[in-house]
Coordinates of C-alpha atoms in Angstrom, one line a residue:
M1201 CA 33.4 -27.1 -9.3
K1202 CA 29.5 -26.9 -8.6
T1203 CA 27.1 -27.2 -11.3
F1204 CA 23.0 -28.4 -12.1
S1205 CA 22.7 -32.0 -12.0
K1206 CA 20.7 -33.2 -15.1
G1207 CA 21.7 -32.5 -18.6
G1208 CA 23.1 -29.8 -20.4
V1209 CA 25.4 -29.3 -23.1
H1210 CA 28.5 -27.4 -24.4
P1211 CA 28.1 -25.6 -27.5
P1212 CA 31.0 -23.5 -29.0
E1213 CA 31.9 -20.4 -26.6
Q1214 CA 32.7 -17.7 -29.5
K1215 CA 32.6 -14.9 -26.9
L1216 CA 34.2 -12.8 -30.1
T1217 CA 33.9 -9.7 -27.9
A1218 CA 35.3 -10.9 -24.2
G1219 CA 37.9 -8.1 -23.1
K1220 CA 36.2 -5.1 -25.1
K1221 CA 35.3 -2.1 -22.9
I1222 CA 31.9 -0.6 -23.0
I1223 CA 31.1 1.7 -25.9
T1224 CA 28.6 4.5 -24.8
L1225 CA 26.7 4.9 -27.6
D1226 CA 25.1 8.9 -28.7
L1227 CA 21.4 9.4 -27.1
P1228 CA 19.3 9.4 -30.7
G1229 CA 17.4 12.3 -31.5
E1230 CA 14.3 9.7 -32.3
V1231 CA 12.8 6.7 -30.2
A1232 CA 9.7 4.9 -30.2
L1233 CA 9.0 3.0 -26.9
L1234 CA 7.3 0.1 -27.0
L1235 CA 4.5 0.2 -24.0
G1236 CA 4.4 -3.8 -23.7
Q1237 CA 8.7 -4.8 -23.2
H1238 CA 8.5 -6.7 -20.2
I1239 CA 6.3 -10.0 -18.6
G1240 CA 3.1 -8.9 -17.5
A1241 CA 0.5 -6.1 -18.6
P1242 CA 1.6 -3.5 -20.8
A1243 CA 2.1 -0.2 -19.6
K1244 CA -0.6 2.3 -20.2
P1245 CA 0.7 5.9 -22.0
V1246 CA 0.2 9.0 -19.6
V1247 CA 1.4 11.3 -22.1
A1248 CA -0.2 12.5 -25.1
K1249 CA 0.4 13.8 -28.7
G1250 CA 2.5 17.1 -28.5
D1251 CA 3.8 17.1 -24.7
K1252 CA 7.1 18.1 -23.7
V1253 CA 9.1 15.3 -21.8
K1254 CA 12.5 15.9 -20.3
R1255 CA 14.9 12.3 -20.2
G1256 CA 13.9 10.2 -17.5
D1257 CA 10.4 11.1 -17.3
M1258 CA 7.4 8.2 -17.2
I1259 CA 5.7 8.3 -20.6
A1260 CA 3.6 5.1 -19.7
E1261 CA 3.3 3.8 -16.1
A1262 CA 2.4 0.3 -15.0
G1263 CA -0.6 -1.6 -16.1
G1264 CA -1.1 -3.8 -13.0
F1265 CA 0.9 -5.6 -10.3
V1266 CA 3.0 -7.6 -12.9
S1267 CA 4.1 -5.0 -14.9
A1268 CA 6.5 -1.8 -15.4
P1269 CA 6.8 1.9 -15.9
V1270 CA 8.4 3.1 -19.5
H1271 CA 10.5 5.9 -19.6
T1272 CA 12.0 8.2 -22.0
P1273 CA 15.6 7.9 -22.9
I1274 CA 15.6 11.7 -24.4
S1275 CA 14.1 15.2 -23.8
G1276 CA 11.7 16.1 -26.8
T1277 CA 7.9 16.3 -28.2
V1278 CA 5.7 13.3 -28.2
V1279 CA 4.9 13.4 -31.9
K1280 CA 2.6 10.5 -31.7
I1281 CA 1.0 7.4 -29.8
D1282 CA 0.9 4.6 -32.5
T1283 CA 1.9 1.3 -33.5
V1284 CA 5.4 0.4 -34.5
K1285 CA 6.8 -2.6 -36.2
N1286 CA 8.7 -4.8 -33.7
Q1287 CA 11.2 -6.9 -34.2
Q1288 CA 9.0 -9.7 -35.6
G1289 CA 7.5 -7.5 -37.9
L1290 CA 4.6 -7.4 -35.7
A1291 CA 2.4 -3.7 -35.2
V1292 CA 2.6 -2.9 -31.6
P1293 CA 2.0 0.2 -29.7
A1294 CA 4.7 2.5 -29.0
V1295 CA 5.0 6.3 -27.6
F1296 CA 7.4 8.5 -30.6
I1297 CA 9.2 11.3 -28.9
K1298 CA 11.7 13.7 -31.3
A1299 CA 14.0 15.6 -29.7
D1300 CA 15.3 19.3 -31.1
A1301 CA 18.9 20.6 -30.8
E1302 CA 18.6 21.9 -27.6
D1303 CA 16.8 19.2 -25.7
A1304 CA 19.7 16.9 -27.4
A1305 CA 22.4 19.3 -26.0
A1306 CA 20.9 19.3 -22.7
D1307 CA 20.5 15.9 -22.8
A1308 CA 24.1 14.7 -23.6
E1309 CA 25.5 17.3 -20.7
A1310 CA 22.9 15.6 -18.4
R1311 CA 23.9 12.4 -19.1
A1312 CA 27.8 13.2 -18.9
N1313 CA 27.4 15.0 -15.4
L1314 CA 24.6 12.7 -13.6
K1315 CA 25.0 13.4 -10.0
P1316 CA 24.3 11.4 -6.9
L1317 CA 20.4 11.5 -5.8
R1318 CA 21.5 10.0 -2.3
D1319 CA 24.5 9.7 -0.1
D1320 CA 25.6 6.6 1.4
A1321 CA 23.8 7.5 4.5
A1322 CA 20.7 8.4 3.2
I1323 CA 21.4 5.1 1.1
A1324 CA 21.8 3.5 4.4
A1325 CA 19.0 4.8 5.9
L1326 CA 16.3 3.4 3.3
K1327 CA 13.9 0.6 4.5
D1328 CA 13.0 -2.9 2.3
N1329 CA 9.6 -1.4 0.8
E1330 CA 11.4 2.1 0.1
I1331 CA 14.1 0.4 -1.9
K1332 CA 11.5 -1.5 -3.4
D1333 CA 9.3 1.4 -4.5
I1334 CA 12.5 2.9 -6.1
I1335 CA 12.9 -0.3 -8.2
K1336 CA 9.3 -0.1 -9.1
N1337 CA 8.9 3.0 -10.2
A1338 CA 12.4 3.1 -12.0
G1339 CA 10.8 0.7 -14.0
I1340 CA 13.8 -2.2 -13.3
V1341 CA 12.9 -5.2 -15.2
G1342 CA 15.1 -8.7 -14.8
L1343 CA 18.2 -7.6 -18.0
G1344 CA 19.0 -11.5 -18.5
G1345 CA 16.6 -11.4 -21.2
A1346 CA 13.7 -12.3 -19.6
T1347 CA 12.2 -8.9 -18.5
F1348 CA 10.4 -9.8 -15.3
P1349 CA 9.4 -6.8 -13.3
T1350 CA 12.0 -6.8 -10.4
H1351 CA 9.4 -5.5 -8.1
V1352 CA 7.7 -8.3 -8.4
K1353 CA 10.1 -10.9 -7.5
L1354 CA 11.1 -8.8 -4.1
S1355 CA 7.7 -9.3 -3.2
P1356 CA 7.1 -13.3 -2.7
P1357 CA 3.8 -14.3 -1.6
P1358 CA 3.3 -14.5 1.9
E1359 CA 3.8 -18.0 2.6
F1360 CA 7.4 -17.6 1.3
K1361 CA 10.7 -16.6 2.6
A1362 CA 13.4 -15.3 0.8
E1363 CA 16.8 -16.6 2.4
V1364 CA 19.4 -15.8 -0.2
V1365 CA 19.8 -14.0 -2.7
I1366 CA 21.3 -15.1 -6.3
I1367 CA 22.9 -13.0 -8.6
N1368 CA 23.3 -14.5 -12.6
A1369 CA 26.5 -13.4 -14.0
V1370 CA 26.6 -16.7 -15.8
E1371 CA 25.8 -15.7 -19.4
C1372 CA 26.4 -19.0 -20.8
E1373 CA 25.1 -18.5 -24.1
P1374 CA 27.6 -18.7 -27.1
Y1375 CA 28.8 -15.0 -28.2
I1376 CA 26.8 -13.1 -25.7
T1377 CA 29.5 -10.8 -23.2
A1378 CA 27.8 -7.7 -22.2
D1379 CA 27.3 -8.7 -18.4
H1380 CA 30.8 -10.1 -18.4
A1381 CA 32.2 -6.6 -19.4
L1382 CA 30.0 -5.0 -17.0
M1383 CA 31.6 -7.2 -13.9
M1384 CA 34.9 -5.6 -15.1
E1385 CA 34.3 -2.0 -15.5
F1386 CA 31.5 -1.8 -12.6
P1387 CA 32.4 -4.4 -10.0
D1388 CA 32.0 -1.7 -6.9
E1389 CA 28.7 -0.4 -8.6
I1390 CA 27.4 -4.2 -8.9
I1391 CA 28.1 -4.9 -5.4
E1392 CA 26.2 -2.2 -4.0
G1393 CA 23.3 -3.1 -6.0
V1394 CA 24.0 -6.9 -4.9
R1395 CA 23.6 -5.3 -1.3
L1396 CA 20.2 -3.6 -2.1
L1397 CA 18.9 -6.1 -3.6
S1398 CA 19.3 -8.5 -0.5
R1399 CA 18.2 -5.4 2.0
A1400 CA 14.8 -5.1 0.0
V1401 CA 13.9 -8.6 0.8
N1402 CA 15.5 -8.9 4.3
V1403 CA 18.3 -11.6 4.0
N1404 CA 22.2 -11.0 5.0
R1405 CA 23.7 -13.5 2.3
A1406 CA 23.8 -13.6 -1.6
I1407 CA 26.1 -15.4 -4.0
I1408 CA 26.9 -14.6 -7.0
G1409 CA 27.1 -17.5 -9.5
I1410 CA 29.8 -17.2 -12.3
E1411 CA 31.0 -19.9 -15.4
A1412 CA 34.7 -20.5 -15.0
N1413 CA 35.4 -18.6 -18.1
K1414 CA 35.3 -15.7 -17.3
P1415 CA 38.1 -15.7 -14.6
D1416 CA 39.2 -12.4 -14.6
A1417 CA 35.7 -11.2 -13.5
I1418 CA 35.7 -14.0 -10.5
A1419 CA 39.4 -12.7 -9.4
L1420 CA 38.1 -9.0 -9.6
L1421 CA 34.9 -9.4 -7.9
Q1422 CA 36.8 -12.1 -5.3
E1423 CA 39.0 -9.4 -4.3
K1424 CA 36.9 -6.4 -3.7
L1425 CA 34.8 -8.9 -1.7
A1426 CA 38.0 -9.9 0.3
G1427 CA 36.6 -10.0 3.9
A1428 CA 32.9 -9.8 3.2
T1429 CA 30.9 -12.0 5.2
D1430 CA 27.4 -10.9 3.2
I1431 CA 28.3 -11.9 -0.5
E1432 CA 30.4 -14.6 -2.1
V1433 CA 31.4 -15.0 -5.2
C1434 CA 30.5 -18.9 -6.6
P1435 CA 32.6 -19.9 -9.5
L1436 CA 31.0 -22.8 -11.8
K1437 CA 31.4 -25.1 -14.0
V1438 CA 31.0 -23.9 -18.0
K1439 CA 28.1 -25.8 -19.0
Y1440 CA 24.8 -24.6 -21.2
P1441 CA 22.0 -23.9 -19.8
Q1442 CA 23.7 -22.8 -16.2
G1443 CA 22.3 -19.5 -16.8
G1444 CA 18.6 -21.0 -16.5
E1445 CA 17.3 -20.1 -13.0
K1446 CA 16.3 -23.2 -11.8
Q1447 CA 19.6 -24.7 -13.0
L1448 CA 21.3 -21.6 -11.6
I1449 CA 19.4 -22.5 -8.1
E1450 CA 20.4 -25.8 -8.1
A1451 CA 23.9 -25.6 -8.6
V1452 CA 24.7 -22.6 -6.6
I1453 CA 22.8 -23.7 -3.4
G1454 CA 22.0 -27.4 -4.2
R1455 CA 18.0 -27.2 -4.3
E1456 CA 15.5 -27.8 -7.1
V1457 CA 12.6 -26.1 -7.8
P1458 CA 9.9 -28.3 -7.5
S1459 CA 7.6 -29.2 -10.6
G1460 CA 5.2 -26.3 -11.1
A1461 CA 6.6 -24.3 -7.9
L1462 CA 7.8 -20.6 -7.8
P1463 CA 11.8 -20.8 -7.5
I1464 CA 11.1 -18.6 -4.6
A1465 CA 10.4 -22.0 -2.9
T1466 CA 13.6 -22.9 -2.7
G1467 CA 14.1 -19.7 -0.7
A1468 CA 16.3 -18.4 -3.4
V1469 CA 15.5 -14.8 -4.7
V1470 CA 17.6 -14.4 -8.4
Q1471 CA 18.5 -11.4 -10.3
N1472 CA 20.7 -10.9 -13.3
V1473 CA 24.0 -8.6 -12.6
A1474 CA 22.9 -6.3 -15.0
T1475 CA 20.1 -5.7 -13.1
A1476 CA 21.9 -5.4 -9.8
Y1477 CA 23.8 -2.8 -11.6
A1478 CA 20.4 -0.8 -12.7
V1479 CA 19.2 -1.2 -9.1
H1480 CA 22.4 0.9 -8.0
R1481 CA 21.7 3.5 -10.4
A1482 CA 18.1 3.8 -9.6
V1483 CA 18.8 4.3 -5.8
R1484 CA 22.5 6.0 -5.8
Y1485 CA 21.7 8.2 -8.8
G1486 CA 17.9 8.2 -9.5
E1487 CA 18.2 6.6 -12.8
N1488 CA 15.2 5.4 -14.2
L1489 CA 15.9 2.3 -16.4
T1490 CA 16.1 4.0 -20.0
E1491 CA 19.7 2.5 -21.2
R1492 CA 21.2 -0.9 -21.0
L1493 CA 24.3 -2.7 -22.2
A1494 CA 24.0 -5.1 -25.4
T1495 CA 26.7 -7.4 -27.3
V1496 CA 26.6 -7.0 -31.2
T1497 CA 28.6 -10.0 -32.5
G1498 CA 29.2 -12.8 -35.3
P1499 CA 31.7 -14.6 -37.4
G1500 CA 31.6 -11.7 -40.0
V1501 CA 31.1 -8.2 -38.0
S1502 CA 33.5 -6.0 -38.6
A1503 CA 33.7 -4.0 -35.4
P1504 CA 31.8 -6.8 -32.7
G1505 CA 31.3 -5.2 -29.4
N1506 CA 29.7 -4.4 -25.9
F1507 CA 27.1 -0.8 -26.5
K1508 CA 25.5 0.9 -24.2
I1509 CA 22.7 1.9 -25.8
A1510 CA 19.2 4.1 -25.3
I1511 CA 16.2 1.9 -25.1
G1512 CA 14.0 2.8 -28.1
T1513 CA 17.4 3.1 -30.3
P1514 CA 16.3 1.8 -33.8
L1515 CA 18.5 -1.6 -34.2
S1516 CA 20.1 -0.8 -37.4
A1517 CA 21.6 2.2 -35.5
L1518 CA 23.2 -0.5 -33.1
I1519 CA 24.3 -3.0 -36.0
A1520 CA 25.9 0.5 -37.9
A1521 CA 27.9 1.0 -34.1
A1522 CA 29.2 -2.2 -34.7
G1523 CA 30.1 -1.6 -38.4
G1524 CA 27.4 -3.1 -40.6
L1525 CA 25.8 -5.6 -41.5
P1526 CA 28.6 -7.9 -43.5
E1527 CA 27.8 -8.4 -47.3
D1528 CA 27.1 -12.0 -47.0
T1529 CA 24.3 -11.7 -44.0
A1530 CA 21.7 -14.1 -43.9
K1531 CA 20.4 -13.7 -40.7
V1532 CA 19.9 -11.4 -37.4
I1533 CA 19.0 -13.4 -34.0
G1534 CA 18.2 -11.2 -31.2
G1535 CA 20.3 -12.6 -28.0
G1536 CA 22.4 -15.9 -28.6
P1537 CA 22.0 -18.6 -30.7
M1538 CA 20.3 -21.0 -28.4
M1539 CA 17.6 -19.2 -27.3
G1540 CA 17.6 -16.6 -29.3
R1541 CA 15.2 -15.4 -32.0
T1542 CA 15.6 -14.1 -35.7
I1543 CA 14.8 -10.2 -36.4
D1544 CA 12.5 -10.0 -39.5
N1545 CA 13.1 -6.2 -38.9
I1546 CA 16.1 -4.4 -37.9
E1547 CA 14.5 -1.1 -38.0
A1548 CA 12.7 -2.3 -34.9
P1549 CA 13.3 0.2 -31.7
A1550 CA 15.7 -1.3 -28.6
V1551 CA 13.6 -2.5 -25.7
K1552 CA 14.9 -3.8 -22.3
G1553 CA 15.2 -7.2 -22.9
T1554 CA 17.5 -6.4 -25.5
S1555 CA 20.9 -8.1 -24.7
A1556 CA 22.2 -9.0 -28.2
L1557 CA 22.5 -9.2 -31.7
L1558 CA 23.8 -11.9 -33.5
I1559 CA 24.4 -11.4 -37.3
F1560 CA 25.2 -14.7 -39.1
G1561 CA 26.4 -15.4 -42.9
E1562 CA 24.8 -17.5 -45.5
D1563 CA 26.6 -20.7 -43.9
D1564 CA 26.0 -20.3 -40.5
S1565 CA 22.5 -19.6 -40.9
K1566 CA 21.4 -22.8 -43.0
R1567 CA 19.8 -25.9 -41.0
R1568 CA 20.8 -29.1 -41.4
P1569 CA 18.6 -31.5 -43.7
V1570 CA 15.8 -33.1 -40.9
E1571 CA 16.6 -36.4 -40.7
N1572 CA 14.3 -39.6 -39.1
C1573 CA 14.9 -40.0 -35.5
I1574 CA 17.4 -42.7 -34.7
R1575 CA 16.0 -42.7 -30.9
C1576 CA 19.5 -42.1 -29.8
A1577 CA 18.5 -40.4 -26.6
K1578 CA 20.7 -37.5 -27.1
C1579 CA 18.1 -35.2 -26.3
V1580 CA 16.7 -37.0 -23.2
D1581 CA 20.3 -36.9 -21.7
A1582 CA 20.4 -33.5 -22.4
C1583 CA 17.4 -31.7 -21.1
P1584 CA 18.0 -30.2 -18.0
M1585 CA 14.5 -30.3 -16.7
G1586 CA 14.3 -34.1 -16.7
L1587 CA 12.3 -34.1 -19.6
E1588 CA 11.6 -36.3 -22.8
P1589 CA 11.9 -33.7 -25.6
Y1590 CA 11.5 -36.4 -28.6
L1591 CA 8.2 -37.4 -27.4
L1592 CA 7.0 -34.0 -26.3
S1593 CA 8.0 -32.3 -30.0
T1594 CA 6.1 -35.8 -31.1
L1595 CA 2.6 -35.1 -29.2
S1596 CA 3.0 -31.5 -30.3
R1597 CA 3.3 -32.3 -34.1
L1598 CA 0.5 -34.1 -33.3
K1599 CA -1.6 -32.1 -31.8
R1600 CA -2.0 -34.2 -28.9
W1601 CA -2.2 -31.6 -26.3
D1602 CA -3.7 -33.0 -23.3
D1603 CA -1.0 -35.8 -23.6
A1604 CA 2.0 -33.2 -23.9
E1605 CA 0.3 -31.7 -20.6
T1606 CA 1.1 -34.9 -19.1
E1607 CA 4.1 -35.3 -19.8
K1608 CA 4.9 -31.7 -18.0
I1609 CA 5.7 -29.8 -21.4
V1610 CA 5.1 -26.5 -19.5
N1611 CA 8.3 -27.4 -17.7
C1612 CA 10.2 -26.8 -20.6
V1613 CA 12.5 -24.0 -20.7
E1614 CA 13.1 -23.9 -24.6
C1615 CA 16.4 -23.7 -23.9
G1616 CA 17.4 -25.2 -27.3
S1617 CA 19.5 -28.2 -26.0
C1618 CA 17.7 -31.1 -27.4
S1619 CA 18.0 -29.3 -30.7
F1620 CA 21.5 -28.6 -30.6
I1621 CA 22.3 -32.2 -29.6
C1622 CA 20.0 -33.7 -31.9
P1623 CA 22.3 -35.7 -34.6
A1624 CA 18.8 -36.1 -37.1
S1625 CA 18.7 -32.0 -36.7
R1626 CA 15.0 -32.5 -35.8
P1627 CA 13.2 -29.4 -35.1
L1628 CA 12.3 -30.4 -31.4
L1629 CA 12.0 -26.8 -29.8
D1630 CA 10.4 -25.6 -32.5
Y1631 CA 7.4 -28.2 -31.9
I1632 CA 7.7 -28.0 -28.2
R1633 CA 7.4 -24.4 -28.0
L1634 CA 4.0 -24.4 -30.2
G1635 CA 2.8 -27.2 -27.8
K1636 CA 3.9 -25.5 -24.9
T1637 CA 2.1 -22.4 -25.9
T1638 CA -1.0 -23.9 -26.9
V1639 CA -0.9 -26.1 -23.7
M1640 CA -0.7 -23.1 -21.6
A1641 CA -3.6 -21.1 -23.1
A1642 CA -5.6 -24.2 -22.6
I1643 CA -4.4 -24.2 -18.7
R1644 CA -4.8 -20.1 -18.3
S1645 CA -8.7 -21.0 -20.2
R1646 CA -9.6 -23.3 -17.4
K1647 CA -8.2 -21.5 -14.6
S1648 CA -10.3 -18.5 -15.9

């Protein structure tokens, strides 16, 4: 069975919510919509205090080519444009919208009875640039967590030509199952989204990569695609971080992304399976990206599940839907345990990149005591990028930024495999992240 060649680890899976049906939460009565919830330039407000908006309206336009517009999931009145504390407790710009009872009733009705905007013939008549424009105007970004604007990925530099679309349905982080649930409940919609993505980059080959721990999803999609020549399902060996773009490309088509190069250099355009579903919704229904799926889980969570939520919903409401915080809660993580970040403010609004909330008790939150490096080189063996994490960590700790750059610290994908495998419990990734951020800032400064 296929996989990537360098490194990788096998964390305990803990897919507690696998097999759970998607639960759709009611639309909130009030939302705060961050202007910067994607990679690239923040969006720019196109509304003012007191404006009335309808569900799906654009409330902020893209702030540049690498950017994405933001749309409201509810109808209502813009009550203010101000700052709100994000998940890390930092004040960031946002648009605040509040619905009244009439707005809420109309939205619930419209959401339950959404009608297609385009039929099969209209979709078949769309040109590649028209599909990309729909995706761009809908504010769709990578929904695997990176939130890179999708239309940018679908518009590679002229010197590169796309040969294949790879759909990332790996979901290799422990605990998270939102993509798995999406594949089980909306396979036909995902397949249509994949075909639209292929048409957008003018290729006739797409591959859906799924790890072997989701045999039901593999079987379902293979059944749906029986006889198809344009899309294939590629079962993959279970190994973390196979959901990383570079690792997935190598696993699926056997090509390695050169150091410093874009993934498109291999001829592959990688999109998340949830992104493909969002593309289907945008093209067929004219639905802008205002909602997404998120897993809420953890060892002590009373009602863990996969939830469909409106972007802008307070995280506390999502946690409440899963039964609330257990009494022994010590840490809430946004994302998975390997690459996720600790959340300091559970009243922060959900954003386009909110894929999961992981709730840990005291015992699961403690870091082991840090010990001296024993020179075992397990971190080197585990690194999927072929780096030397112990060295990069030390160089960062000593602030030897030039040496860290020479040792290719910017190639780190921040997967956390090194910290996970380290028998001395050294905070390798913490220092590497610091060094990578510093080195990349220096590189940008030199270029400017």
